[in-house]
Every structure is written in C-alpha cells, then in structure tokens.
C-alpha cells in the first residue's frame, strides 16, 4: 500500500484485517452452503430456486474475491487454510442433512442474516475512516440484503402454495 494511502487511513488496520478475514471465512462457508444445498435440494419449486441459489453462491464467491484484494492492499494476509474458516467465522455452517427445499432455504436465510450483521458492523467500523473499505462493505451489504429478501419471498411463495393445496383438500 502506498505511503499516502496508509496516511489517510484513520483506523486500527490490524483489527480491520481481522474483521475482513472473519468475513472472508464466512463468505467461503456461505458459498459452499449455497452450492451444496442447491445440488441436494428436493421439493416444490426446486427447478426455479436451484439456479437462483447458484447465483447467490457466485455472488458470495465474488464477495470473497473483493475482500481478499482489500486485505492484500491493507498489507494483511488472507486466511490461508480452510481449517481456519471455522474458527474465524461467526456465522454457523449448517450441513444440509435434510434436503427439503424449505429447510435448505432456512439454513441459507440464517447465513444471510449473520452476513448482514457482519457487514453492518464493518460499515460502522470503517465509516469516515477508510472510505475504500467502507464503499466495498456497503456494496456487499446491499447484495446480502437482496439475498435475504429473495429467500424470504421464496419461503412466502412456498407457504402460499401449501395453504392453497390445503384448501383444495378440504
Ligand atoms: Fe456474501
Ligand atoms: Fe449472501
């Protein structure tokens, strides 16, 4: 990182790198959670939801790419071993042992809400102190909010579908 670039940062850079490495670990776990969940998923609307989950997975991968670049720019070392993802991540990885579509979506929803909290905190931490990181984390936050919204809408649609079927049976 250039001298002036370091000078204008009014932030605890080591702490920032730690937080970014935690976010990076969470992105990889979210990527895999989406990806493997979409492969295994069973139940109604599967064919519509599967490609959307794969798109979310790709977006989580893109977030990881952005974060790695910023950690390197800040003079830090991105997490080097996947083993560390679990100790650094605060968001839990839930193995999709039940492939039912609603269960998979609920797992992903938990992950998104955890990610939203992570990027809100990173946005607060960098606000007015590191404009470059701040811009990056608010962009990512916007996408996590869209992900949460997408999942909530699918869960609502599934619920409506079940309610309609129940009415037909009465
Ligand atoms: Fe993400
Ligand atoms: Fe997300």
Tab-separated table of C-alpha atoms and ligand atoms in Angstrom:
chain	number	residue	atom	x	y	z
A	1	UNK	CA	0.000	0.000	0.000
A	2	UNK	CA	1.307	3.496	-0.872
A	3	UNK	CA	2.508	5.904	1.814
A	4	UNK	CA	-0.299	8.395	1.277
A	5	UNK	CA	-2.806	5.551	1.172
A	6	UNK	CA	-1.651	4.458	4.633
A	7	UNK	CA	-1.570	8.054	5.939
A	8	UNK	CA	-5.196	8.741	5.112
A	9	UNK	CA	-6.438	5.664	6.988
A	10	UNK	CA	-7.598	6.672	10.452
A	11	UNK	CA	-8.324	3.187	11.598
A	12	UNK	CA	-6.884	0.234	13.523
A	13	UNK	CA	-5.652	-1.607	10.405
A	14	UNK	CA	-4.814	-4.847	12.240
A	15	UNK	CA	-8.304	-5.037	13.690
A	16	UNK	CA	-9.776	-4.268	10.279
A	17	UNK	CA	-7.755	-7.107	8.688
A	18	UNK	CA	-9.014	-9.485	11.402
A	19	UNK	CA	-12.611	-8.498	10.713
A	20	UNK	CA	-12.111	-8.867	6.959
A	21	UNK	CA	-10.596	-12.329	7.418
A	22	UNK	CA	-13.617	-13.328	9.501
A	23	UNK	CA	-15.904	-12.046	6.716
A	24	UNK	CA	-13.787	-13.884	4.132
A	25	UNK	CA	-14.165	-17.167	6.038
A	26	UNK	CA	-17.917	-16.612	6.277
A	27	UNK	CA	-18.137	-15.977	2.518
A	28	UNK	CA	-16.455	-19.292	1.697
A	29	UNK	CA	-18.724	-21.173	4.070
A	30	UNK	CA	-21.770	-19.372	2.631
A	31	UNK	CA	-20.591	-20.202	-0.884
A	32	UNK	CA	-20.384	-23.895	-0.081
A	33	UNK	CA	-23.639	-23.874	1.896
A	34	UNK	CA	-25.492	-22.465	-1.124
A	35	UNK	CA	-23.694	-24.596	-3.656
A	36	UNK	CA	-24.063	-27.975	-1.961
A	37	UNK	CA	-27.602	-27.132	-0.790
A	38	UNK	CA	-28.691	-26.328	-4.341
A	39	UNK	CA	-27.287	-29.666	-5.576
A	40	UNK	CA	-29.160	-31.691	-2.969
A	41	UNK	CA	-32.424	-29.764	-2.772
A	42	UNK	CA	-35.726	-31.608	-3.150
A	43	UNK	CA	-39.347	-30.489	-3.111
A	44	UNK	CA	-41.647	-27.895	-4.697
A	45	UNK	CA	-40.222	-25.090	-6.852
A	46	UNK	CA	-36.850	-26.819	-6.840
A	47	UNK	CA	-36.181	-26.167	-10.514
A	48	UNK	CA	-36.905	-22.446	-10.100
A	49	UNK	CA	-34.969	-21.955	-6.881
A	50	UNK	CA	-31.883	-24.036	-7.718
A	51	UNK	CA	-30.389	-21.650	-10.332
A	52	UNK	CA	-31.078	-18.695	-8.050
A	53	UNK	CA	-29.195	-20.339	-5.198
A	54	UNK	CA	-26.287	-20.972	-7.560
A	55	UNK	CA	-26.367	-17.279	-8.450
A	56	UNK	CA	-26.218	-16.382	-4.754
A	57	UNK	CA	-23.262	-18.773	-4.409
A	58	UNK	CA	-21.449	-16.964	-7.252
A	59	UNK	CA	-22.117	-13.632	-5.587
A	60	UNK	CA	-20.674	-14.893	-2.287
A	61	UNK	CA	-17.594	-16.021	-4.234
A	62	UNK	CA	-17.324	-12.513	-5.729
A	63	UNK	CA	-17.514	-11.028	-2.230
A	64	UNK	CA	-14.630	-13.288	-1.187
A	65	UNK	CA	-12.632	-12.023	-4.185
A	66	UNK	CA	-13.209	-8.372	-3.246
A	67	UNK	CA	-12.281	-8.976	0.384
A	68	UNK	CA	-9.052	-10.815	-0.460
A	69	UNK	CA	-7.943	-7.925	-2.679
A	70	UNK	CA	-8.605	-5.417	0.088
A	71	UNK	CA	-6.780	-7.472	2.750
A	72	UNK	CA	-3.720	-7.601	0.473
A	73	UNK	CA	-3.937	-3.847	-0.234
A	74	UNK	CA	-4.011	-3.231	3.520
A	75	UNK	CA	-0.801	-5.258	3.911
A	76	UNK	CA	-2.517	-8.226	5.529
A	77	UNK	CA	-2.503	-11.945	4.810
A	78	UNK	CA	-5.788	-13.516	3.753
A	79	UNK	CA	-6.719	-16.686	5.631
A	80	UNK	CA	-4.519	-19.375	4.091
A	81	UNK	CA	-6.049	-22.654	5.252
A	82	UNK	CA	-9.733	-23.687	5.057
A	83	UNK	CA	-9.339	-25.185	8.549
A	84	UNK	CA	-9.249	-21.621	9.866
A	85	UNK	CA	-12.619	-20.739	8.338
A	86	UNK	CA	-14.472	-22.378	11.199
A	87	UNK	CA	-12.521	-20.670	13.968
A	88	UNK	CA	-12.677	-17.237	12.315
A	89	UNK	CA	-16.297	-17.315	11.119
A	90	UNK	CA	-19.058	-16.208	13.439
A	91	UNK	CA	-21.809	-17.363	11.071
A	92	UNK	CA	-22.503	-21.031	11.502
A	93	UNK	CA	-22.187	-23.562	8.706
A	94	UNK	CA	-25.151	-25.915	8.753
A	95	UNK	CA	-24.706	-29.134	6.820
A	96	UNK	CA	-27.769	-29.728	4.605
A	97	UNK	CA	-28.578	-33.147	6.054
A	98	UNK	CA	-32.283	-32.609	5.261
A	99	UNK	CA	-32.626	-31.789	1.537
A	100	UNK	CA	-36.185	-30.439	1.743
A	101	UNK	CA	-36.322	-27.060	-0.017
A	102	UNK	CA	-37.684	-25.114	2.964
A	103	UNK	CA	-35.031	-26.496	5.303
A	104	UNK	CA	-32.275	-25.549	2.845
A	105	UNK	CA	-33.738	-22.059	2.466
A	106	UNK	CA	-33.995	-21.560	6.235
A	107	UNK	CA	-30.332	-22.510	6.600
A	108	UNK	CA	-29.356	-20.015	3.931
A	109	UNK	CA	-31.567	-17.367	5.494
A	110	UNK	CA	-29.751	-17.695	8.819
A	111	UNK	CA	-26.455	-17.275	6.992
A	112	UNK	CA	-27.686	-14.139	5.218
A	113	UNK	CA	-28.876	-12.541	8.443
A	114	UNK	CA	-25.499	-13.260	10.004
A	115	UNK	CA	-23.751	-11.740	6.961
A	116	UNK	CA	-25.947	-8.629	7.168
A	117	UNK	CA	-24.861	-8.156	10.790
A	118	UNK	CA	-21.199	-8.661	9.804
A	119	UNK	CA	-21.282	-6.035	7.037
A	120	UNK	CA	-23.295	-3.591	9.136
A	121	UNK	CA	-20.553	-3.777	11.768
A	122	UNK	CA	-17.818	-3.441	9.141
A	123	UNK	CA	-19.633	-0.436	7.641
A	124	UNK	CA	-19.851	1.203	11.097
A	125	UNK	CA	-16.197	0.393	11.844
A	126	UNK	CA	-14.892	1.955	8.613
A	127	UNK	CA	-17.347	4.844	8.310
A	128	UNK	CA	-15.458	8.121	7.783
A	129	UNK	CA	-12.124	6.355	8.443
A	130	UNK	CA	-11.401	4.103	5.466
A	131	UNK	CA	-13.521	5.154	2.519
A	132	UNK	CA	-12.328	2.366	0.196
A	133	UNK	CA	-13.221	-0.470	2.574
A	134	UNK	CA	-16.399	1.327	3.557
A	135	UNK	CA	-17.550	1.531	-0.052
A	136	UNK	CA	-16.764	-2.169	-0.581
A	137	UNK	CA	-18.592	-3.389	2.529
A	138	UNK	CA	-21.673	-1.267	1.864
A	139	UNK	CA	-21.843	-2.671	-1.679
A	140	UNK	CA	-21.615	-6.212	-0.288
A	141	UNK	CA	-24.184	-5.352	2.406
A	142	UNK	CA	-26.613	-4.287	-0.346
A	143	UNK	CA	-26.277	-7.685	-2.015
A	144	UNK	CA	-26.736	-9.571	1.260
A	145	UNK	CA	-29.943	-7.602	1.848
A	146	UNK	CA	-31.158	-8.649	-1.615
A	147	UNK	CA	-30.287	-12.283	-0.837
A	148	UNK	CA	-32.285	-12.180	2.397
A	149	UNK	CA	-35.223	-10.662	0.532
A	150	UNK	CA	-35.083	-13.304	-2.240
A	151	UNK	CA	-35.151	-16.146	0.290
A	152	UNK	CA	-37.980	-14.602	2.298
A	153	UNK	CA	-40.026	-14.302	-0.907
A	154	UNK	CA	-39.464	-17.952	-1.872
A	155	UNK	CA	-40.451	-19.069	1.618
A	156	UNK	CA	-43.623	-16.965	1.374
A	157	UNK	CA	-44.441	-18.458	-2.052
A	158	UNK	CA	-43.924	-21.979	-0.720
A	159	UNK	CA	-46.160	-21.251	2.249
A	160	UNK	CA	-48.887	-19.866	-0.045
A	161	UNK	CA	-48.646	-22.930	-2.249
A	162	UNK	CA	-49.089	-25.212	0.753
A	163	UNK	CA	-52.052	-23.152	2.022
A	164	UNK	CA	-53.761	-23.367	-1.390
A	165	UNK	CA	-53.277	-27.137	-1.513
A	166	UNK	CA	-54.715	-27.483	1.966
A	167	UNK	CA	-57.821	-25.520	0.933
A	168	UNK	CA	-58.318	-27.759	-2.100
A	169	UNK	CA	-58.240	-30.850	0.084
A	170	UNK	CA	-60.929	-29.543	2.466
B	1	LIG	FE1	-21.572	-12.527	0.746
B	2	LIG	FE1	-25.471	-13.525	0.646
